[in-house]
Amino acid sequence: MTPSTQRLAPSETRILICDELSEIAVETFRANGFSPEVCTGLSEDELVATIPGAHAMVVRSATKVTRRVIEAADELRVIGRAGVGIDNVDRQAATENGIIVMNTPLGNTVTTAELAISLICSLSRHIPKADRRTRTGNWKKKGLMGTELTGKTLGVIGLGRIGQVAAKRALGLEMNVIAHDPYLTSRGGESPVQSVELLELDELLTRSDFVTLHVPLLDSTRNLLSEEKLALMKPGARLINAARGGLVDEAALATALEEGRLAGAALDVLAEEPPAPDHPLVGREDVILTPHLGASSHEAQENVARQVAEQISTFFLEGVANNAVNAPAVSAETLRKIAPYVLLAEKLGGFLRQRCEGAVRKLEITVSGEAKDSAEYLSLATLVGLLRSAEMGANYVNANLLAAERNIRVLNAVEEDAGAYQSLIKVRASTQGGEESHVVTGTIFGRSPRLVRIDDLHLDLDPSGHLLMTRHHDRPGVMGQLGTMIGESGLNISRLELGTAKGGEDDIALAFFSLDDEPSDGLVKSIRALAPIEEVRTINL
Ligand code: NAD
């Protein structure tokens, strides 16, 4: 069920903290005027029973936010993950239901990079193995010969936030650092860390003494280090994964270690957590396993707890979704600046939904003048307006998905010049095969939206309230007749706007009657029956 988009006061906002979080989360919410409920350790069934009426939920990794939970949530607007990875949240289900999913990507960065470095050090000097031996009274050094890090090559796969910090720390240890990150290389970009060379994956694998993974788990990265890729690793190299299980073929890794092709591995994350006792890596002396400790430091936990509480507070107080993974990122300042255009764009979309007889299949949006810098967001706003109706419940999270499901193509364009206007948004909506196509252009006067052109007709229409539109042959007496019929039906006309296109023997005119209430079906039917009337529509904006 799609949540409503109405603004809520902090006292009305029900926030559930579903996992163990630093006390700082509750303190931060309270400082912002909210009163969160802490309900940790709930089973899926308990969560399904608790979630109705909640507007936000905060999780770490223990709570699984499944489709069932999301579909039971009738008011949920935001799911905040205190941490980076969101694999415990069914993002698709959240997006379909118009619920924002946000994470806190910054809080864990240093802590996770430091764990990767700790694992590199531990592997190079067999520290866990040496510790185990020493405790059993074995004081021998045999089998514990280490390797220096200075001068060795570290291959960083994924040079994002954590990868960059890990790379810098490794440079401080006087390692040579090389990296692979297709996002950076495909942009032909420089490495964001000085002295780090960007390479293709295969070359990185053949050159590295240590390989550390810092990529998210996506369809494109699952099994990134497959049997074939592991075979490319330099003989005697060591692998570190403090990113996500599922990135490495664990069975192939165990074989490579068993055959002595690789010297060791340190994994903080596994495809199945915790691993089964007979997992091929569990019994190996040359493998270090830690229980997904990447973000487990006091500092990181405080950072993510504060960050998630701040982000959710900002979302409810200012309508800005920072670090949303399924909604566009727009700052509060930009949102404030473009608010009138956002409203206009929504109205243009809503107007066209009601103007077109058939289902819209193509939406072409051209933004010109000063608003063009926000064209992408305004295009989304138009789509939201087009799709927003009681049944569809479109919002800024699910509009693109709904459009794709309904085979609606959305095309954007920008133009520098808006002529006599500061900015214009022009939208053309076409139905299947282009059988029906309508164009509407709007602008902002002061801070209010205005429609200035509909198809070929120029006008100045306030797109709000109940509008009755007629397209008719511009003959004497038509307007009087329409006015009488509307008046006799008991409706008051607060404004009348006419648009005409001259030419031909019989000019066509558009009339928009702004009414104080919605016209009845009977009135619409009687107007439609009049000879000069080509089309009549009710439009609510
Ligand atoms: P990030 O988004 O800043 O960086 C990820 C980088 O990976 C990006 O630069 C991206 O371009 C790159 N990338 C994507 N696909 C790639 C591919 N096929 N090959 C190489 N690079 C690719 O994310 P981050 O904050 O650095 O976090 C990285 C990952 O670490 C997270 O996705 C999360 O899964 C994991 N993590 C684990 C723990 C833990 O407890 N062990 C804690 C925090 C984060």
XYZ file of C-alpha atoms and ligand atoms in Angstrom:
585
model
C 0.000 0.000 0.000
C 1.419 3.397 -0.896
C 1.772 5.792 2.018
C 0.125 9.184 1.945
C 2.370 12.150 1.232
C 0.749 14.536 3.698
C 3.152 16.388 5.983
C 3.228 15.107 9.574
C 4.060 16.931 12.773
C 6.831 15.279 14.851
C 4.269 14.430 17.558
C 2.192 12.489 14.985
C 5.147 10.675 13.454
C 5.550 7.088 14.609
C 9.151 5.940 14.319
C 10.182 2.365 15.149
C 13.773 1.530 16.041
C 13.879 -2.177 15.226
C 17.531 -3.102 15.876
C 20.042 -2.459 18.661
C 21.438 1.005 18.005
C 23.587 3.431 19.956
C 21.498 5.532 22.391
C 22.529 8.485 20.242
C 19.747 7.580 17.774
C 16.998 8.075 20.380
C 18.691 11.227 21.690
C 18.951 12.693 18.193
C 15.307 11.942 17.403
C 14.220 13.508 20.715
C 16.330 16.599 20.086
C 14.415 16.997 16.799
C 11.039 16.680 18.554
C 10.265 13.007 17.753
C 9.483 10.221 20.223
C 10.751 6.970 18.682
C 9.623 3.549 19.919
C 12.357 0.992 20.486
C 11.129 -2.499 19.554
C 14.134 -4.694 18.884
C 14.275 -8.422 18.230
C 10.844 -8.778 16.603
C 10.156 -11.808 14.425
C 8.684 -11.243 10.966
C 5.206 -12.065 12.300
C 5.627 -9.635 15.207
C 6.884 -6.963 12.855
C 3.916 -7.482 10.529
C 1.648 -6.947 13.526
C 3.556 -3.861 14.743
C 4.233 -2.024 11.494
C 0.717 -0.734 10.644
C 0.546 2.951 11.489
C 4.345 3.371 11.616
C 5.783 6.147 9.425
C 9.451 5.222 9.690
C 11.514 2.248 10.685
C 15.181 2.159 11.559
C 17.182 -1.030 11.147
C 20.753 -2.233 11.265
C 21.243 -5.677 9.743
C 19.350 -8.021 12.079
C 15.816 -7.059 11.045
C 14.809 -8.367 7.653
C 12.474 -5.893 6.012
C 10.713 -8.356 3.749
C 7.992 -7.776 1.165
C 5.515 -9.171 3.690
C 6.540 -6.553 6.258
C 6.438 -3.783 3.642
C 3.010 -4.816 2.398
C 1.658 -4.813 5.951
C 2.921 -1.245 6.407
C 0.063 1.088 5.566
C 1.712 4.371 6.526
C 5.417 3.673 6.145
C 7.284 6.419 4.309
C 10.914 5.716 5.050
C 13.177 2.834 6.024
C 16.469 4.024 7.467
C 19.419 1.624 7.524
C 22.096 2.493 10.067
C 24.954 1.294 7.861
C 25.726 0.954 4.180
C 24.560 -2.377 2.762
C 20.801 -2.645 2.368
C 20.571 -6.320 1.501
C 18.289 -6.898 4.528
C 15.684 -4.575 2.980
C 13.519 -5.632 0.031
C 14.280 -2.514 -1.933
C 12.111 -3.509 -4.887
C 9.065 -3.983 -2.637
C 9.805 -0.674 -0.871
C 10.124 1.161 -4.197
C 6.931 -0.375 -5.577
C 5.156 0.832 -2.462
C 6.610 4.320 -2.678
C 8.707 3.950 0.477
C 12.086 5.649 0.620
C 15.031 3.487 1.611
C 17.991 5.425 2.944
C 21.358 4.303 4.264
C 24.161 6.036 6.112
C 27.115 5.554 3.837
C 29.647 7.690 5.656
C 29.586 6.453 9.240
C 31.289 3.085 8.626
C 33.957 4.074 6.185
C 37.052 4.447 8.336
C 36.147 1.556 10.639
C 35.649 -0.895 7.768
C 38.802 0.241 5.967
C 40.744 -0.206 9.221
C 39.384 -3.759 9.540
C 40.609 -4.539 6.022
C 44.055 -3.222 6.937
C 43.990 -5.212 10.221
C 43.193 -8.359 8.234
C 46.032 -7.670 5.807
C 48.435 -7.333 8.768
C 47.017 -10.409 10.500
C 47.343 -12.495 7.348
C 50.872 -11.370 6.580
C 52.104 -12.411 10.048
C 49.714 -15.329 10.786
C 48.627 -13.587 13.973
C 45.421 -15.561 14.713
C 47.183 -18.862 14.038
C 50.191 -17.832 16.162
C 47.858 -16.791 18.965
C 46.005 -20.119 18.904
C 49.275 -22.036 18.956
C 50.805 -20.028 21.776
C 47.760 -20.616 23.966
C 48.159 -24.364 23.544
C 51.750 -24.177 24.773
C 53.326 -24.382 21.328
C 56.140 -21.807 21.311
C 57.597 -22.916 17.960
C 57.887 -20.510 15.027
C 57.658 -23.213 12.378
C 54.927 -22.434 9.862
C 54.640 -18.858 11.087
C 57.116 -17.233 8.750
C 55.578 -13.908 7.766
C 55.893 -11.509 4.901
C 56.585 -7.769 5.016
C 53.999 -5.414 3.632
C 56.488 -2.714 2.645
C 56.999 -2.806 -1.107
C 54.220 -5.368 -1.668
C 51.352 -4.627 -4.022
C 47.814 -4.234 -2.748
C 45.014 -4.485 -5.315
C 41.892 -2.630 -4.210
C 38.738 -3.722 -6.021
C 36.187 -0.923 -5.668
C 37.772 2.466 -5.082
C 34.748 4.050 -3.414
C 34.615 5.471 0.096
C 36.047 2.468 1.965
C 38.391 1.439 -0.838
C 39.917 4.912 -0.902
C 40.575 4.977 2.849
C 42.055 1.468 2.686
C 44.262 2.556 -0.238
C 45.545 5.593 1.682
C 46.303 3.538 4.789
C 48.155 0.974 2.651
C 50.213 3.739 1.030
C 51.134 4.782 4.573
C 52.464 1.250 5.095
C 54.609 1.826 2.000
C 52.710 -0.686 -0.087
C 52.238 -0.124 -3.833
C 48.546 0.307 -4.387
C 46.685 -0.459 -7.602
C 42.912 -0.418 -8.010
C 40.072 -1.539 -10.229
C 36.819 0.371 -10.367
C 34.904 0.301 -13.667
C 32.917 3.352 -12.701
C 36.108 5.405 -12.508
C 37.823 3.849 -15.547
C 34.764 4.095 -17.786
C 34.805 7.827 -17.141
C 38.436 7.846 -18.185
C 38.852 9.422 -14.774
C 41.925 9.865 -12.714
C 42.272 7.820 -9.586
C 40.768 9.709 -6.649
C 43.791 8.657 -4.569
C 47.197 9.944 -5.573
C 49.775 7.293 -6.479
C 47.103 4.657 -7.072
C 47.039 3.252 -10.594
C 43.675 2.207 -12.058
C 43.733 -1.100 -13.912
C 41.442 -3.655 -15.446
C 40.467 -6.439 -13.061
C 42.545 -9.171 -14.706
C 45.728 -7.115 -14.589
C 45.100 -6.162 -10.971
C 44.695 -9.825 -10.062
C 47.889 -10.904 -11.786
C 49.943 -8.115 -10.168
C 48.691 -8.027 -6.552
C 50.251 -9.691 -3.521
C 47.136 -8.809 -1.541
C 43.686 -8.215 -3.007
C 41.012 -6.441 -0.956
C 37.376 -6.157 -2.000
C 35.346 -2.988 -1.414
C 32.438 -3.263 -3.846
C 28.727 -3.589 -3.112
C 26.966 -6.875 -3.775
C 24.971 -6.321 -6.968
C 23.910 -8.636 -9.773
C 26.962 -7.327 -11.631
C 29.369 -8.062 -8.753
C 27.982 -11.381 -7.511
C 30.727 -14.003 -7.899
C 33.093 -11.235 -9.067
C 36.005 -13.375 -7.923
C 34.868 -16.528 -9.690
C 36.965 -19.658 -10.040
C 38.328 -18.225 -13.299
C 39.293 -14.890 -11.735
C 40.800 -16.540 -8.641
C 42.974 -18.564 -11.030
C 44.425 -15.287 -12.334
C 45.702 -14.265 -8.896
C 49.460 -14.162 -8.433
C 50.781 -17.412 -6.915
C 51.112 -16.971 -3.152
C 48.761 -13.961 -3.063
C 46.269 -13.355 -0.244
C 42.634 -12.282 -0.475
C 40.681 -10.043 1.924
C 36.928 -9.572 1.785
C 35.419 -7.099 4.236
C 32.713 -6.064 1.753
C 29.987 -8.654 1.185
C 29.626 -12.411 1.002
C 28.630 -13.537 -2.467
C 31.453 -11.595 -4.148
C 33.819 -14.588 -3.952
C 33.377 -18.190 -5.082
C 34.148 -19.678 -1.663
C 34.465 -23.280 -2.867
C 36.944 -22.227 -5.565
C 38.857 -20.193 -2.967
C 39.137 -23.245 -0.690
C 40.481 -25.282 -3.623
C 43.032 -22.579 -4.545
C 44.254 -22.555 -0.910
C 44.283 -26.339 -0.692
C 46.352 -26.561 -3.861
C 48.765 -23.952 -2.495
C 48.071 -21.488 -5.310
C 47.023 -18.842 -2.787
C 48.723 -18.270 0.576
C 45.785 -17.142 2.645
C 42.447 -15.402 2.874
C 40.680 -13.249 5.441
C 36.934 -13.000 5.217
C 34.723 -10.830 7.389
C 31.712 -11.718 5.281
C 30.465 -14.973 3.776
C 27.748 -15.972 1.349
C 25.972 -17.685 4.246
C 26.369 -16.093 7.664
C 27.177 -17.741 9.983
C 28.871 -20.443 7.907
C 27.933 -24.096 8.347
C 30.480 -26.040 10.458
C 31.451 -28.079 7.383
C 32.066 -24.993 5.233
C 35.312 -25.681 3.319
C 36.981 -22.520 4.700
C 36.037 -22.974 8.343
C 38.640 -25.593 9.246
C 41.538 -23.984 7.374
C 44.556 -22.625 9.253
C 45.409 -20.265 6.398
C 42.035 -18.544 6.590
C 40.966 -15.838 9.039
C 37.226 -15.566 9.592
C 35.504 -12.770 11.512
C 31.757 -12.442 12.148
C 30.907 -9.482 9.893
C 32.779 -7.040 12.119
C 33.404 -4.380 9.477
C 31.295 -1.696 11.089
C 31.727 -2.859 14.685
C 33.519 -0.012 16.375
C 32.093 2.375 18.955
C 32.791 5.292 16.671
C 31.073 3.756 13.632
C 28.002 2.726 15.618
C 27.618 6.208 17.047
C 28.153 7.759 13.625
C 25.529 5.658 11.863
C 22.994 5.969 14.710
C 23.305 9.760 14.723
C 23.285 9.944 10.939
C 20.204 7.790 10.430
C 18.248 9.707 13.087
C 19.274 13.055 11.560
C 18.348 11.909 8.055
C 14.917 10.627 9.081
C 14.251 13.794 11.104
C 15.219 15.940 8.102
C 12.960 13.867 5.896
C 9.914 14.519 8.098
C 10.805 18.119 8.969
C 11.961 19.360 5.554
C 10.837 16.739 3.052
C 14.421 16.090 1.969
C 15.595 12.496 1.583
C 19.360 12.449 2.046
C 21.183 9.252 1.052
C 18.006 7.746 -0.368
C 18.933 4.760 -2.511
C 15.638 4.740 -4.406
C 14.733 8.434 -4.794
C 16.472 11.401 -6.429
C 18.908 13.370 -4.310
C 17.912 17.036 -4.122
C 19.149 19.359 -1.402
C 16.772 21.283 0.852
C 18.028 24.547 -0.639
C 17.355 23.440 -4.226
C 13.962 22.031 -3.279
C 12.954 25.336 -1.729
C 14.123 27.202 -4.828
C 12.341 24.999 -7.340
C 9.203 24.295 -5.259
C 6.868 26.409 -7.499
C 8.169 24.626 -10.609
C 7.744 21.239 -8.931
C 4.114 22.118 -8.231
C 3.687 23.352 -11.806
C 5.221 20.163 -13.225
C 2.913 17.991 -11.098
C -0.054 20.031 -12.310
C 1.002 19.706 -15.959
C 1.203 15.930 -15.524
C -2.165 15.859 -13.739
C -3.732 18.064 -16.410
C -2.579 15.785 -19.218
C -3.771 12.654 -17.430
C -7.266 14.131 -17.413
C -6.980 15.789 -20.844
C -6.148 12.543 -22.650
C -8.937 10.116 -23.361
C -6.610 7.126 -23.724
C -3.717 5.936 -21.525
C -0.580 8.020 -21.983
C 2.341 6.038 -23.423
C 4.844 8.797 -24.101
C 5.660 11.917 -22.150
C 8.025 14.508 -23.652
C 9.121 17.201 -21.241
C 11.075 20.283 -22.266
C 12.290 22.657 -19.593
C 13.610 26.024 -20.721
C 15.042 29.060 -18.991
C 16.358 29.143 -15.437
C 14.526 25.970 -14.290
C 16.455 23.866 -16.809
C 19.132 22.980 -14.240
C 16.492 20.968 -12.384
C 15.013 19.449 -15.540
C 15.487 15.871 -14.395
C 13.660 16.402 -11.115
C 10.914 18.413 -12.849
C 10.472 15.628 -15.351
C 9.989 13.192 -12.464
C 7.509 15.650 -10.897
C 5.549 15.696 -14.180
C 5.470 11.918 -14.198
C 4.314 11.876 -10.576
C 1.517 14.294 -11.542
C 0.554 12.130 -14.504
C 0.452 8.925 -12.474
C -0.833 10.274 -9.213
C -4.377 9.216 -8.652
C -6.060 7.400 -5.825
C -5.497 3.982 -7.409
C -1.918 4.371 -8.504
C -0.501 6.301 -5.562
C 2.585 7.419 -7.457
C 5.274 9.349 -5.657
C 8.890 10.359 -6.200
C 10.082 6.885 -5.195
C 7.969 4.655 -7.399
C 7.001 6.879 -10.368
C 9.745 5.637 -12.709
C 8.963 2.042 -11.830
C 5.232 2.560 -12.395
C 5.988 4.271 -15.722
C 8.136 1.329 -16.826
C 5.411 -1.129 -15.805
C 2.887 0.827 -17.853
C 5.216 1.154 -20.864
C 5.306 4.936 -20.577
C 8.382 6.404 -22.256
C 9.647 9.582 -20.673
C 11.848 11.868 -22.775
C 13.533 14.974 -21.387
C 14.971 17.966 -23.157
C 16.269 21.344 -22.043
C 16.363 24.642 -23.894
C 18.290 27.756 -22.910
C 15.747 30.287 -24.035
C 12.276 30.620 -22.555
C 11.385 33.644 -24.713
C 9.471 36.271 -22.751
C 9.278 33.973 -19.696
C 11.834 33.265 -17.003
C 11.179 29.534 -17.412
C 8.739 27.303 -19.223
C 7.839 23.656 -18.864
C 6.291 22.194 -21.981
C 4.863 18.686 -21.849
C 3.520 16.600 -24.683
C 1.575 13.470 -23.798
C 0.805 10.901 -26.481
C -1.269 7.769 -26.324
C -0.514 4.427 -28.001
C 0.655 4.886 -31.580
C 0.368 8.664 -31.228
C -3.395 8.491 -31.881
C -3.977 11.250 -29.387
C -1.410 13.869 -28.512
C -1.752 16.978 -26.358
C 0.724 19.664 -25.416
C 0.510 21.959 -22.447
C 2.970 24.652 -21.453
C 3.200 26.281 -18.063
C 5.193 28.889 -16.237
C 5.368 30.613 -12.868
C 3.906 34.081 -12.238
C 5.152 35.307 -8.875
C 5.244 31.910 -7.179
C 2.016 30.574 -8.717
C 1.707 28.116 -11.588
C 0.007 29.227 -14.795
C -0.828 27.368 -17.991
C 0.020 29.656 -20.902
C -0.560 27.396 -23.857
C -2.707 24.346 -24.457
C -2.218 22.678 -27.820
C -2.282 25.647 -30.250
C -4.191 27.993 -27.996
C -2.693 30.771 -25.908
C -4.326 31.511 -22.559
C -3.567 32.326 -18.926
C -5.072 29.635 -16.759
C -4.702 29.123 -13.017
C -4.466 25.315 -12.855
C -6.244 24.745 -9.578
C -9.561 23.500 -8.273
C -12.440 22.156 -10.370
C -12.190 23.035 -14.032
C -14.723 22.327 -16.725
C -13.100 22.382 -20.138
C -14.967 22.697 -23.404
C -13.538 22.660 -26.902
C -16.121 24.094 -29.183
C -16.807 25.961 -32.426
C -16.461 29.630 -31.653
C -19.952 30.812 -32.617
C -22.072 33.587 -31.119
C -24.173 32.483 -28.172
C -22.171 29.380 -27.198
C -20.581 30.900 -24.107
C -23.907 32.334 -22.956
C -25.560 28.953 -23.318
C -22.778 27.208 -21.377
C -22.885 29.842 -18.616
C -26.634 29.407 -18.260
C -26.418 25.623 -18.076
C -23.684 25.730 -15.446
C -25.579 28.332 -13.429
C -28.809 26.344 -13.603
C -26.984 23.305 -12.244
C -26.262 25.349 -9.108
C -22.525 25.826 -9.698
C -20.770 29.138 -9.344
C -18.257 30.173 -12.018
C -15.401 31.924 -10.253
C -13.322 32.467 -13.377
C -13.525 31.912 -17.095
C -10.512 31.591 -19.328
C -10.772 31.428 -23.088
C -8.220 30.396 -25.641
C -8.845 30.745 -29.347
C -6.978 29.869 -32.477
C -7.965 31.975 -35.432
C -8.034 30.627 -38.945
C -10.402 28.588 -41.033
C -14.084 29.312 -41.378
C -15.103 28.004 -38.059
C -12.624 28.856 -35.285
C -12.112 26.405 -32.459
C -12.062 27.749 -28.919
C -11.128 26.264 -25.566
C -13.007 27.452 -22.514
C -12.053 26.694 -18.918
C -14.703 27.401 -16.310
C -13.281 27.462 -12.777
C -16.113 26.116 -10.629
C -16.683 26.008 -6.897
C -17.517 22.294 -7.056
C -17.173 19.342 -9.378
C -19.769 19.377 -12.221
C -22.217 16.483 -12.213
C -22.150 13.755 -14.860
C -25.587 14.958 -15.964
C -24.303 18.479 -16.658
C -21.300 17.152 -18.560
C -23.585 14.936 -20.631
C -25.964 17.785 -21.485
C -23.090 20.049 -22.509
C -21.626 17.280 -24.654
C -24.944 17.032 -26.507
C -24.810 20.681 -27.679
C -24.124 21.055 -31.397
C -21.054 23.357 -31.245
C -19.325 21.258 -28.579
C -16.477 19.067 -29.805
C -15.219 17.957 -26.404
C -15.991 18.461 -22.737
C -13.878 17.368 -19.776
C -13.744 17.851 -16.068
C -10.270 18.429 -14.731
C -9.413 18.542 -11.035
C -6.049 20.011 -10.104
P 30.934 2.983 -2.263
O 29.671 2.971 -3.005
O 31.508 4.266 -1.806
O 32.050 2.252 -3.136
C 31.824 1.118 -3.892
C 32.693 1.225 -5.121
O 32.617 -0.002 -5.829
C 32.261 2.322 -6.090
O 33.322 3.213 -6.356
C 31.849 1.550 -7.332
O 32.159 2.261 -8.521
C 32.697 0.314 -7.197
N 32.251 -0.807 -7.983
C 30.980 -1.153 -8.336
N 31.015 -2.266 -9.093
C 32.315 -2.621 -9.206
C 32.983 -3.700 -9.864
N 32.323 -4.613 -10.571
N 34.337 -3.764 -9.762
C 35.014 -2.837 -9.074
N 34.442 -1.789 -8.442
C 33.102 -1.696 -8.514
O 30.719 1.987 -1.037
P 31.604 1.889 0.285
O 31.040 2.779 1.328
O 33.037 2.009 -0.068
O 31.266 0.396 0.720
C 31.662 -0.709 -0.099
C 30.975 -1.967 0.396
O 31.491 -2.344 1.647
C 29.478 -1.763 0.693
O 28.708 -1.959 -0.462
C 29.185 -2.790 1.726
O 28.643 -3.934 1.086
C 30.540 -3.112 2.313
N 30.600 -2.839 3.754
C 30.854 -3.894 4.572
C 30.924 -3.698 5.948
C 31.195 -4.839 6.861
O 30.645 -4.874 7.945
N 32.040 -5.775 6.489
C 30.742 -2.406 6.466
C 30.513 -1.340 5.591
C 30.433 -1.580 4.231
